[in-house]
Amino acid sequence: MSYWYAFVGICYREWLRFFSQRARFAASLVRPLLWLVVFAAGFRAALGIAIMEPYATYINYEEYILPGLCAMILLFNGMQSSLSIVYDREMGSIKVLLTSPLPRPFLLLSKQIASALVSVLQVGAFLVIAALYDRPLEPMGYVLVIPALFLVALMLSALGIVIASRIKQLENFAGVMNFVIFPMFFLSSALYPLWKMQEASIWLYEICRFNPFTFGVELIRFSLYQQLNVTALLVVSGCTLAFVILAVVGFQPVKDQGKPGGRP
């Protein structure tokens, strides 16, 4: 029961933090909606989307970038959640959590799950607004995409914790995030099909093809259309496991405690 109470407490704290920051929720919706309404309108004529899986016919650009914008919400929220770890470590509250008698892997995994659940909620709100703006998808697609969203959110949350484990000062985190968020997002299939990227540049195409975020976008894309991309599922699952292990091994905020001149 102690594990369950700890898990509920961590989730409750994450949800309280999220709902107390209404500006954070609004920002998480405004960003992708601007891309959907403004960016997509500007590129609709320039970027024609051919018939490709999982689509059975030609689609407009708004429909193509919808899964990528869902993944963008997960990416930004996963990194922002990791920012709270750096903040808590500087304020000292993270030590209260990690000095618990419960195993550290369980505590960090609970933190990642709580962050992933908040991310899925944000994507759900975005999909509702997007359905009102444009034609909605099949209802079953909205149901089947939930596990895909959760798995991708868990992968990105774990990646954020891996990065947070290496950053000791809060002011350094934002700069590092710029070198993670934007390359992962733009060098993926979120905004452009990979075959278009291949036409533009072979080496950029190869980077996009091996970007874990690309597989997260494709897993969401296929799930929205009630299909399973097995390759994307395997890659996202493998990356999630790897990032979780790295987060557990690398997150040692109290390792210098007790040393002369060490930071507590």
CSV table of N, CA, C and O in Angstrom, one decimal, residues 9-117:
chain,number,residue,atom,x,y,z
A,9,GLY,N,0.3,10.2,-4.4
A,9,GLY,CA,0.8,11.5,-3.9
A,9,GLY,C,1.6,12.2,-4.9
A,9,GLY,O,1.5,13.5,-5.1
A,10,ILE,N,2.5,11.5,-5.6
A,10,ILE,CA,3.3,12.1,-6.7
A,10,ILE,C,2.4,12.6,-7.8
A,10,ILE,O,2.6,13.8,-8.3
A,11,CYS,N,1.4,11.8,-8.2
A,11,CYS,CA,0.5,12.2,-9.3
A,11,CYS,C,-0.3,13.4,-8.9
A,11,CYS,O,-0.5,14.4,-9.6
A,12,TYR,N,-0.8,13.4,-7.6
A,12,TYR,CA,-1.6,14.5,-7.1
A,12,TYR,C,-0.8,15.8,-7.1
A,12,TYR,O,-1.3,16.9,-7.4
A,13,ARG,N,0.4,15.7,-6.7
A,13,ARG,CA,1.3,16.9,-6.6
A,13,ARG,C,1.5,17.5,-8.1
A,13,ARG,O,1.5,18.7,-8.3
A,14,GLU,N,1.7,16.6,-9.0
A,14,GLU,CA,1.9,17.0,-10.4
A,14,GLU,C,0.7,17.7,-11.0
A,14,GLU,O,0.7,18.7,-11.7
A,15,TRP,N,-0.5,17.1,-10.7
A,15,TRP,CA,-1.8,17.6,-11.2
A,15,TRP,C,-2.1,18.9,-10.5
A,15,TRP,O,-2.6,19.9,-11.1
A,16,LEU,N,-1.8,19.1,-9.2
A,16,LEU,CA,-2.0,20.3,-8.5
A,16,LEU,C,-1.1,21.4,-9.1
A,16,LEU,O,-1.6,22.6,-9.3
A,17,ARG,N,0.1,21.1,-9.4
A,17,ARG,CA,1.0,22.1,-10.0
A,17,ARG,C,0.5,22.5,-11.4
A,17,ARG,O,0.5,23.7,-11.7
A,18,PHE,N,0.0,21.5,-12.1
A,18,PHE,CA,-0.5,21.8,-13.5
A,18,PHE,C,-1.8,22.7,-13.4
A,18,PHE,O,-1.8,23.8,-14.1
A,19,PHE,N,-2.7,22.4,-12.6
A,19,PHE,CA,-4.0,23.1,-12.6
A,19,PHE,C,-3.8,24.5,-11.9
A,19,PHE,O,-4.7,25.4,-12.1
A,20,SER,N,-2.8,24.6,-11.1
A,20,SER,CA,-2.6,26.0,-10.5
A,20,SER,C,-1.9,26.9,-11.4
A,20,SER,O,-1.8,28.1,-11.2
A,21,GLN,N,-1.4,26.4,-12.5
A,21,GLN,CA,-0.7,27.2,-13.5
A,21,GLN,C,-1.5,27.2,-14.8
A,21,GLN,O,-1.3,26.6,-15.8
A,22,ARG,N,-2.6,28.0,-14.7
A,22,ARG,CA,-3.5,28.1,-15.9
A,22,ARG,C,-2.9,28.7,-17.1
A,22,ARG,O,-3.2,28.3,-18.2
A,23,ALA,N,-1.9,29.5,-16.9
A,23,ALA,CA,-1.2,30.1,-18.1
A,23,ALA,C,-0.4,29.0,-18.8
A,23,ALA,O,-0.3,29.0,-20.0
A,24,ARG,N,0.1,28.0,-18.1
A,24,ARG,CA,0.8,26.9,-18.7
A,24,ARG,C,-0.2,26.0,-19.6
A,24,ARG,O,0.2,25.6,-20.7
A,25,PHE,N,-1.4,25.8,-19.1
A,25,PHE,CA,-2.3,25.1,-19.9
A,25,PHE,C,-2.7,25.8,-21.1
A,25,PHE,O,-2.8,25.3,-22.2
A,26,ALA,N,-3.0,27.1,-21.0
A,26,ALA,CA,-3.3,28.0,-22.1
A,26,ALA,C,-2.2,28.0,-23.1
A,26,ALA,O,-2.4,27.9,-24.3
A,27,ALA,N,-1.0,28.1,-22.7
A,27,ALA,CA,0.2,28.2,-23.6
A,27,ALA,C,0.3,26.8,-24.3
A,27,ALA,O,0.7,26.8,-25.5
A,28,SER,N,0.0,25.7,-23.6
A,28,SER,CA,0.2,24.4,-24.3
A,28,SER,C,-0.8,24.2,-25.4
A,28,SER,O,-0.6,23.4,-26.3
A,29,LEU,N,-1.9,25.0,-25.4
A,29,LEU,CA,-2.9,24.9,-26.4
A,29,LEU,C,-2.7,26.0,-27.5
A,29,LEU,O,-3.0,25.7,-28.7
A,30,VAL,N,-2.3,27.2,-27.1
A,30,VAL,CA,-2.1,28.3,-28.1
A,30,VAL,C,-1.1,27.9,-29.1
A,30,VAL,O,-1.2,28.2,-30.3
A,31,ARG,N,0.0,27.3,-28.6
A,31,ARG,CA,1.2,27.1,-29.5
A,31,ARG,C,0.8,26.1,-30.7
A,31,ARG,O,0.9,26.5,-31.8
A,32,PRO,N,0.2,25.0,-30.4
A,32,PRO,CA,-0.2,24.1,-31.5
A,32,PRO,C,-1.3,24.6,-32.4
A,32,PRO,O,-1.4,24.4,-33.6
A,33,LEU,N,-2.3,25.4,-31.7
A,33,LEU,CA,-3.4,26.0,-32.5
A,33,LEU,C,-2.9,27.0,-33.5
A,33,LEU,O,-3.4,27.1,-34.6
A,34,LEU,N,-1.9,27.8,-33.1
A,34,LEU,CA,-1.3,28.8,-34.0
A,34,LEU,C,-0.7,28.0,-35.2
A,34,LEU,O,-0.8,28.5,-36.4
A,35,TRP,N,0.0,26.9,-35.0
A,35,TRP,CA,0.6,26.2,-36.1
A,35,TRP,C,-0.5,25.6,-36.9
A,35,TRP,O,-0.4,25.6,-38.2
A,36,LEU,N,-1.6,25.1,-36.3
A,36,LEU,CA,-2.7,24.5,-37.1
A,36,LEU,C,-3.4,25.5,-37.9
A,36,LEU,O,-3.8,25.3,-39.1
A,37,VAL,N,-3.7,26.7,-37.4
A,37,VAL,CA,-4.5,27.7,-38.1
A,37,VAL,C,-3.7,28.6,-39.0
A,37,VAL,O,-4.0,28.8,-40.2
A,38,VAL,N,-2.6,29.1,-38.5
A,38,VAL,CA,-1.8,30.0,-39.3
A,38,VAL,C,-0.7,29.4,-40.1
A,38,VAL,O,-0.7,29.6,-41.4
A,39,PHE,N,0.1,28.6,-39.6
A,39,PHE,CA,1.2,27.9,-40.3
A,39,PHE,C,0.6,27.0,-41.4
A,39,PHE,O,1.1,27.1,-42.6
A,40,ALA,N,-0.3,26.2,-41.1
A,40,ALA,CA,-0.9,25.3,-42.0
A,40,ALA,C,-1.6,26.0,-43.2
A,40,ALA,O,-1.5,25.6,-44.3
A,41,ALA,N,-2.2,27.1,-42.9
A,41,ALA,CA,-2.9,27.9,-43.9
A,41,ALA,C,-1.9,28.4,-44.9
A,41,ALA,O,-2.2,28.5,-46.1
A,42,GLY,N,-0.8,28.9,-44.4
A,42,GLY,CA,0.2,29.4,-45.3
A,42,GLY,C,0.9,28.4,-46.2
A,42,GLY,O,1.4,28.7,-47.3
A,43,PHE,N,1.1,27.2,-45.7
A,43,PHE,CA,1.8,26.2,-46.4
A,43,PHE,C,0.9,25.2,-47.2
A,43,PHE,O,1.3,24.3,-47.8
A,44,ARG,N,-0.4,25.4,-47.0
A,44,ARG,CA,-1.4,24.4,-47.6
A,44,ARG,C,-1.2,24.4,-49.2
A,44,ARG,O,-1.2,23.3,-49.7
A,45,ALA,N,-1.0,25.5,-49.8
A,45,ALA,CA,-0.9,25.5,-51.3
A,45,ALA,C,0.5,25.0,-51.7
A,45,ALA,O,0.6,24.4,-52.8
A,46,ALA,N,1.5,25.3,-50.9
A,46,ALA,CA,2.9,25.0,-51.3
A,46,ALA,C,3.2,23.5,-51.1
A,46,ALA,O,4.0,22.9,-51.8
A,47,LEU,N,2.5,22.9,-50.1
A,47,LEU,CA,2.9,21.5,-49.8
A,47,LEU,C,1.7,20.6,-50.0
A,47,LEU,O,0.8,20.5,-49.2
A,48,GLY,N,1.6,20.0,-51.1
A,48,GLY,CA,0.6,19.0,-51.4
A,48,GLY,C,1.0,17.7,-50.8
A,48,GLY,O,2.2,17.2,-50.9
A,49,ILE,N,0.1,17.0,-50.2
A,49,ILE,CA,0.4,15.7,-49.5
A,49,ILE,C,-0.2,14.6,-50.4
A,49,ILE,O,-1.4,14.5,-50.6
A,50,ALA,N,0.7,13.7,-50.9
A,50,ALA,CA,0.3,12.6,-51.7
A,50,ALA,C,-0.3,11.5,-50.9
A,50,ALA,O,-0.3,11.5,-49.6
A,51,ILE,N,-0.9,10.5,-51.5
A,51,ILE,CA,-1.5,9.4,-50.8
A,51,ILE,C,-0.3,8.6,-50.2
A,51,ILE,O,0.6,8.1,-50.9
A,52,MET,N,-0.4,8.4,-48.9
A,52,MET,CA,0.6,7.6,-48.2
A,52,MET,C,0.0,7.0,-46.9
A,52,MET,O,-1.1,7.5,-46.5
A,53,GLU,N,0.6,6.0,-46.4
A,53,GLU,CA,0.1,5.4,-45.2
A,53,GLU,C,0.2,6.4,-44.0
A,53,GLU,O,1.1,7.1,-43.9
A,54,PRO,N,-0.8,6.4,-43.2
A,54,PRO,CA,-2.0,5.6,-43.1
A,54,PRO,C,-3.2,6.1,-43.8
A,54,PRO,O,-4.4,5.7,-43.6
A,55,TYR,N,-3.0,7.1,-44.7
A,55,TYR,CA,-4.1,7.8,-45.3
A,55,TYR,C,-4.5,7.0,-46.6
A,55,TYR,O,-3.7,6.5,-47.3
A,56,ALA,N,-5.8,7.0,-46.8
A,56,ALA,CA,-6.4,6.2,-47.9
A,56,ALA,C,-6.6,7.1,-49.2
A,56,ALA,O,-6.9,6.6,-50.2
A,57,THR,N,-6.5,8.4,-49.0
A,57,THR,CA,-6.7,9.3,-50.1
A,57,THR,C,-5.9,10.6,-49.8
A,57,THR,O,-5.1,10.7,-48.9
A,58,TYR,N,-6.0,11.5,-50.7
A,58,TYR,CA,-5.3,12.8,-50.5
A,58,TYR,C,-5.9,13.5,-49.3
A,58,TYR,O,-7.1,13.5,-49.1
A,59,ILE,N,-5.0,14.2,-48.6
A,59,ILE,CA,-5.4,14.9,-47.4
A,59,ILE,C,-4.9,16.4,-47.5
A,59,ILE,O,-4.0,16.7,-48.2
A,60,ASN,N,-5.6,17.3,-46.7
A,60,ASN,CA,-5.0,18.6,-46.6
A,60,ASN,C,-3.9,18.7,-45.6
A,60,ASN,O,-3.7,17.8,-44.8
A,61,TYR,N,-3.2,19.8,-45.6
A,61,TYR,CA,-2.0,19.9,-44.8
A,61,TYR,C,-2.4,19.9,-43.3
A,61,TYR,O,-1.6,19.4,-42.5
A,62,GLU,N,-3.5,20.5,-43.0
A,62,GLU,CA,-3.9,20.6,-41.6
A,62,GLU,C,-4.1,19.2,-41.0
A,62,GLU,O,-3.7,18.9,-39.9
A,63,GLU,N,-4.7,18.3,-41.8
A,63,GLU,CA,-4.8,16.9,-41.3
A,63,GLU,C,-3.5,16.2,-41.2
A,63,GLU,O,-3.3,15.4,-40.3
A,64,TYR,N,-2.5,16.5,-42.0
A,64,TYR,CA,-1.2,15.9,-41.9
A,64,TYR,C,-0.5,16.3,-40.7
A,64,TYR,O,0.1,15.4,-40.0
A,65,ILE,N,-0.5,17.6,-40.3
A,65,ILE,CA,0.4,18.0,-39.2
A,65,ILE,C,-0.3,17.8,-37.9
A,65,ILE,O,0.3,18.0,-36.8
A,66,LEU,N,-1.6,17.4,-37.8
A,66,LEU,CA,-2.3,17.2,-36.6
A,66,LEU,C,-1.5,16.2,-35.6
A,66,LEU,O,-1.3,16.6,-34.5
A,67,PRO,N,-1.1,15.0,-36.1
A,67,PRO,CA,-0.4,14.2,-35.2
A,67,PRO,C,1.0,14.8,-34.7
A,67,PRO,O,1.4,14.6,-33.6
A,68,GLY,N,1.6,15.5,-35.6
A,68,GLY,CA,2.9,16.2,-35.2
A,68,GLY,C,2.6,17.2,-34.2
A,68,GLY,O,3.5,17.4,-33.2
A,69,LEU,N,1.5,18.0,-34.2
A,69,LEU,CA,1.2,19.0,-33.2
A,69,LEU,C,0.9,18.3,-31.9
A,69,LEU,O,1.2,18.8,-30.8
A,70,CYS,N,0.2,17.1,-31.9
A,70,CYS,CA,0.0,16.4,-30.7
A,70,CYS,C,1.3,16.0,-30.0
A,70,CYS,O,1.5,16.1,-28.8
A,71,ALA,N,2.2,15.5,-30.9
A,71,ALA,CA,3.5,15.1,-30.3
A,71,ALA,C,4.3,16.3,-29.8
A,71,ALA,O,5.1,16.2,-28.9
A,72,MET,N,4.1,17.5,-30.4
A,72,MET,CA,4.8,18.7,-30.0
A,72,MET,C,4.3,19.1,-28.6
A,72,MET,O,5.1,19.5,-27.7
A,73,ILE,N,3.0,18.9,-28.3
A,73,ILE,CA,2.5,19.2,-26.9
A,73,ILE,C,3.2,18.2,-25.9
A,73,ILE,O,3.7,18.7,-24.9
A,74,LEU,N,3.3,17.0,-26.3
A,74,LEU,CA,4.0,16.0,-25.4
A,74,LEU,C,5.5,16.4,-25.2
A,74,LEU,O,6.0,16.2,-24.1
A,75,LEU,N,6.1,16.8,-26.3
A,75,LEU,CA,7.5,17.2,-26.2
A,75,LEU,C,7.7,18.4,-25.3
A,75,LEU,O,8.6,18.3,-24.3
A,76,PHE,N,7.0,19.4,-25.5
A,76,PHE,CA,7.2,20.6,-24.6
A,76,PHE,C,6.8,20.4,-23.2
A,76,PHE,O,7.5,20.8,-22.3
A,77,ASN,N,5.7,19.6,-23.0
A,77,ASN,CA,5.3,19.3,-21.6
A,77,ASN,C,6.3,18.4,-20.9
A,77,ASN,O,6.6,18.6,-19.7
A,78,GLY,N,6.9,17.4,-21.6
A,78,GLY,CA,7.9,16.6,-21.0
A,78,GLY,C,9.1,17.3,-20.6
A,78,GLY,O,9.6,17.1,-19.5
A,79,MET,N,9.6,18.3,-21.4
A,79,MET,CA,10.7,19.1,-21.1
A,79,MET,C,10.4,20.0,-19.9
A,79,MET,O,11.2,20.2,-19.0
A,80,GLN,N,9.2,20.6,-19.9
A,80,GLN,CA,8.8,21.5,-18.9
A,80,GLN,C,8.7,20.8,-17.5
A,80,GLN,O,9.0,21.4,-16.5
A,81,SER,N,8.2,19.6,-17.6
A,81,SER,CA,8.1,18.8,-16.4
A,81,SER,C,9.5,18.5,-15.8
A,81,SER,O,9.7,18.5,-14.6
A,82,SER,N,10.4,18.3,-16.7
A,82,SER,CA,11.8,18.1,-16.2
A,82,SER,C,12.4,19.3,-15.6
A,82,SER,O,13.2,19.3,-14.7
A,83,LEU,N,12.0,20.5,-16.1
A,83,LEU,CA,12.4,21.8,-15.5
A,83,LEU,C,12.0,21.8,-14.0
A,83,LEU,O,12.8,22.4,-13.2
A,84,SER,N,10.9,21.3,-13.7
A,84,SER,CA,10.4,21.3,-12.3
A,84,SER,C,11.4,20.5,-11.4
A,84,SER,O,11.5,20.8,-10.2
A,85,ILE,N,12.0,19.4,-12.0
A,85,ILE,CA,12.9,18.6,-11.2
A,85,ILE,C,14.2,19.5,-10.9
A,85,ILE,O,14.7,19.4,-9.7
A,86,VAL,N,14.7,20.2,-11.9
A,86,VAL,CA,15.8,21.1,-11.6
A,86,VAL,C,15.5,22.1,-10.6
A,86,VAL,O,16.3,22.4,-9.7
A,87,TYR,N,14.3,22.7,-10.7
A,87,TYR,CA,13.9,23.7,-9.7
A,87,TYR,C,13.7,23.1,-8.3
A,87,TYR,O,14.2,23.7,-7.3
A,88,ASP,N,13.1,21.9,-8.2
A,88,ASP,CA,12.9,21.3,-6.9
A,88,ASP,C,14.3,20.9,-6.3
A,88,ASP,O,14.4,21.0,-5.1
A,89,ARG,N,15.2,20.5,-7.1
A,89,ARG,CA,16.5,20.1,-6.6
A,89,ARG,C,17.2,21.4,-6.0
A,89,ARG,O,17.9,21.3,-5.0
A,90,GLU,N,17.1,22.5,-6.7
A,90,GLU,CA,17.7,23.7,-6.2
A,90,GLU,C,17.0,24.2,-4.9
A,90,GLU,O,17.7,24.7,-4.0
A,91,MET,N,15.7,24.0,-4.8
A,91,MET,CA,15.0,24.4,-3.6
A,91,MET,C,15.1,23.4,-2.5
A,91,MET,O,14.7,23.7,-1.4
A,92,GLY,N,15.5,22.2,-2.8
A,92,GLY,CA,15.7,21.2,-1.8
A,92,GLY,C,14.5,20.2,-1.6
A,92,GLY,O,14.7,19.2,-0.9
A,93,SER,N,13.4,20.5,-2.2
A,93,SER,CA,12.2,19.6,-2.0
A,93,SER,C,12.4,18.2,-2.7
A,93,SER,O,11.8,17.3,-2.3
A,94,ILE,N,13.2,18.1,-3.7
A,94,ILE,CA,13.4,16.9,-4.4
A,94,ILE,C,14.1,15.9,-3.4
A,94,ILE,O,13.9,14.6,-3.5
A,95,LYS,N,14.9,16.4,-2.5
A,95,LYS,CA,15.6,15.5,-1.5
A,95,LYS,C,14.6,14.8,-0.6
A,95,LYS,O,14.8,13.7,-0.2
A,96,VAL,N,13.5,15.5,-0.3
A,96,VAL,CA,12.5,14.8,0.5
A,96,VAL,C,11.9,13.6,-0.2
A,96,VAL,O,11.7,12.6,0.4
A,97,LEU,N,11.7,13.7,-1.5
A,97,LEU,CA,11.2,12.6,-2.3
A,97,LEU,C,12.2,11.5,-2.4
A,97,LEU,O,11.9,10.3,-2.2
A,98,LEU,N,13.4,11.8,-2.7
A,98,LEU,CA,14.4,10.8,-3.0
A,98,LEU,C,15.0,10.2,-1.7
A,98,LEU,O,15.7,9.2,-1.8
A,99,THR,N,14.8,10.8,-0.6
A,99,THR,CA,15.3,10.1,0.7
A,99,THR,C,14.2,9.3,1.3
A,99,THR,O,14.3,8.7,2.4
A,100,SER,N,13.1,9.1,0.5
A,100,SER,CA,12.1,8.2,0.9
A,100,SER,C,12.6,6.7,1.0
A,100,SER,O,13.5,6.4,0.2
A,101,PRO,N,12.1,5.9,1.8
A,101,PRO,CA,12.5,4.5,1.9
A,101,PRO,C,12.2,3.7,0.6
A,101,PRO,O,12.7,2.6,0.4
A,102,LEU,N,11.3,4.2,-0.2
A,102,LEU,CA,10.9,3.5,-1.4
A,102,LEU,C,12.0,3.6,-2.5
A,102,LEU,O,12.8,4.5,-2.5
A,103,PRO,N,12.1,2.6,-3.3
A,103,PRO,CA,13.2,2.6,-4.3
A,103,PRO,C,13.2,3.8,-5.2
A,103,PRO,O,12.1,4.3,-5.7
A,104,ARG,N,14.4,4.3,-5.6
A,104,ARG,CA,14.4,5.5,-6.5
A,104,ARG,C,13.9,5.2,-7.8
A,104,ARG,O,13.2,6.1,-8.4
A,105,PRO,N,14.1,4.0,-8.4
A,105,PRO,CA,13.4,3.8,-9.8
A,105,PRO,C,11.9,3.9,-9.7
A,105,PRO,O,11.3,4.5,-10.7
A,106,PHE,N,11.3,3.5,-8.6
A,106,PHE,CA,9.9,3.6,-8.5
A,106,PHE,C,9.4,5.1,-8.4
A,106,PHE,O,8.5,5.5,-9.1
A,107,LEU,N,10.2,5.9,-7.7
A,107,LEU,CA,9.8,7.3,-7.5
A,107,LEU,C,10.0,8.0,-8.8
A,107,LEU,O,9.1,8.8,-9.2
A,108,LEU,N,11.1,7.8,-9.5
A,108,LEU,CA,11.3,8.5,-10.8
A,108,LEU,C,10.3,8.0,-11.8
A,108,LEU,O,9.8,8.8,-12.6
A,109,LEU,N,9.9,6.7,-11.9
A,109,LEU,CA,8.9,6.3,-12.8
A,109,LEU,C,7.6,6.8,-12.5
A,109,LEU,O,6.8,7.2,-13.4
A,110,SER,N,7.3,7.0,-11.2
A,110,SER,CA,6.0,7.6,-10.8
A,110,SER,C,5.9,9.1,-11.3
A,110,SER,O,4.9,9.5,-11.8
A,111,LYS,N,7.0,9.8,-11.2
A,111,LYS,CA,7.1,11.1,-11.7
A,111,LYS,C,6.9,11.2,-13.2
A,111,LYS,O,6.2,12.1,-13.7
A,112,GLN,N,7.5,10.3,-13.9
A,112,GLN,CA,7.3,10.2,-15.4
A,112,GLN,C,5.9,9.9,-15.7
A,112,GLN,O,5.3,10.5,-16.7
A,113,ILE,N,5.2,9.0,-15.0
A,113,ILE,CA,3.9,8.6,-15.3
A,113,ILE,C,2.9,9.8,-15.1
A,113,ILE,O,2.0,10.1,-15.8
A,114,ALA,N,3.2,10.5,-14.0
A,114,ALA,CA,2.3,11.6,-13.6
A,114,ALA,C,2.4,12.7,-14.7
A,114,ALA,O,1.4,13.3,-15.1
A,115,SER,N,3.7,13.0,-15.1
A,115,SER,CA,3.9,13.9,-16.2
A,115,SER,C,3.2,13.5,-17.5
A,115,SER,O,2.6,14.3,-18.2
A,116,ALA,N,3.3,12.2,-17.8
A,116,ALA,CA,2.7,11.7,-19.0
A,116,ALA,C,1.2,11.8,-19.0
A,116,ALA,O,0.6,12.2,-20.0
A,117,LEU,N,0.6,11.6,-17.9
A,117,LEU,CA,-0.9,11.7,-17.8
A,117,LEU,C,-1.3,13.2,-18.0
A,117,LEU,O,-2.3,13.4,-18.6
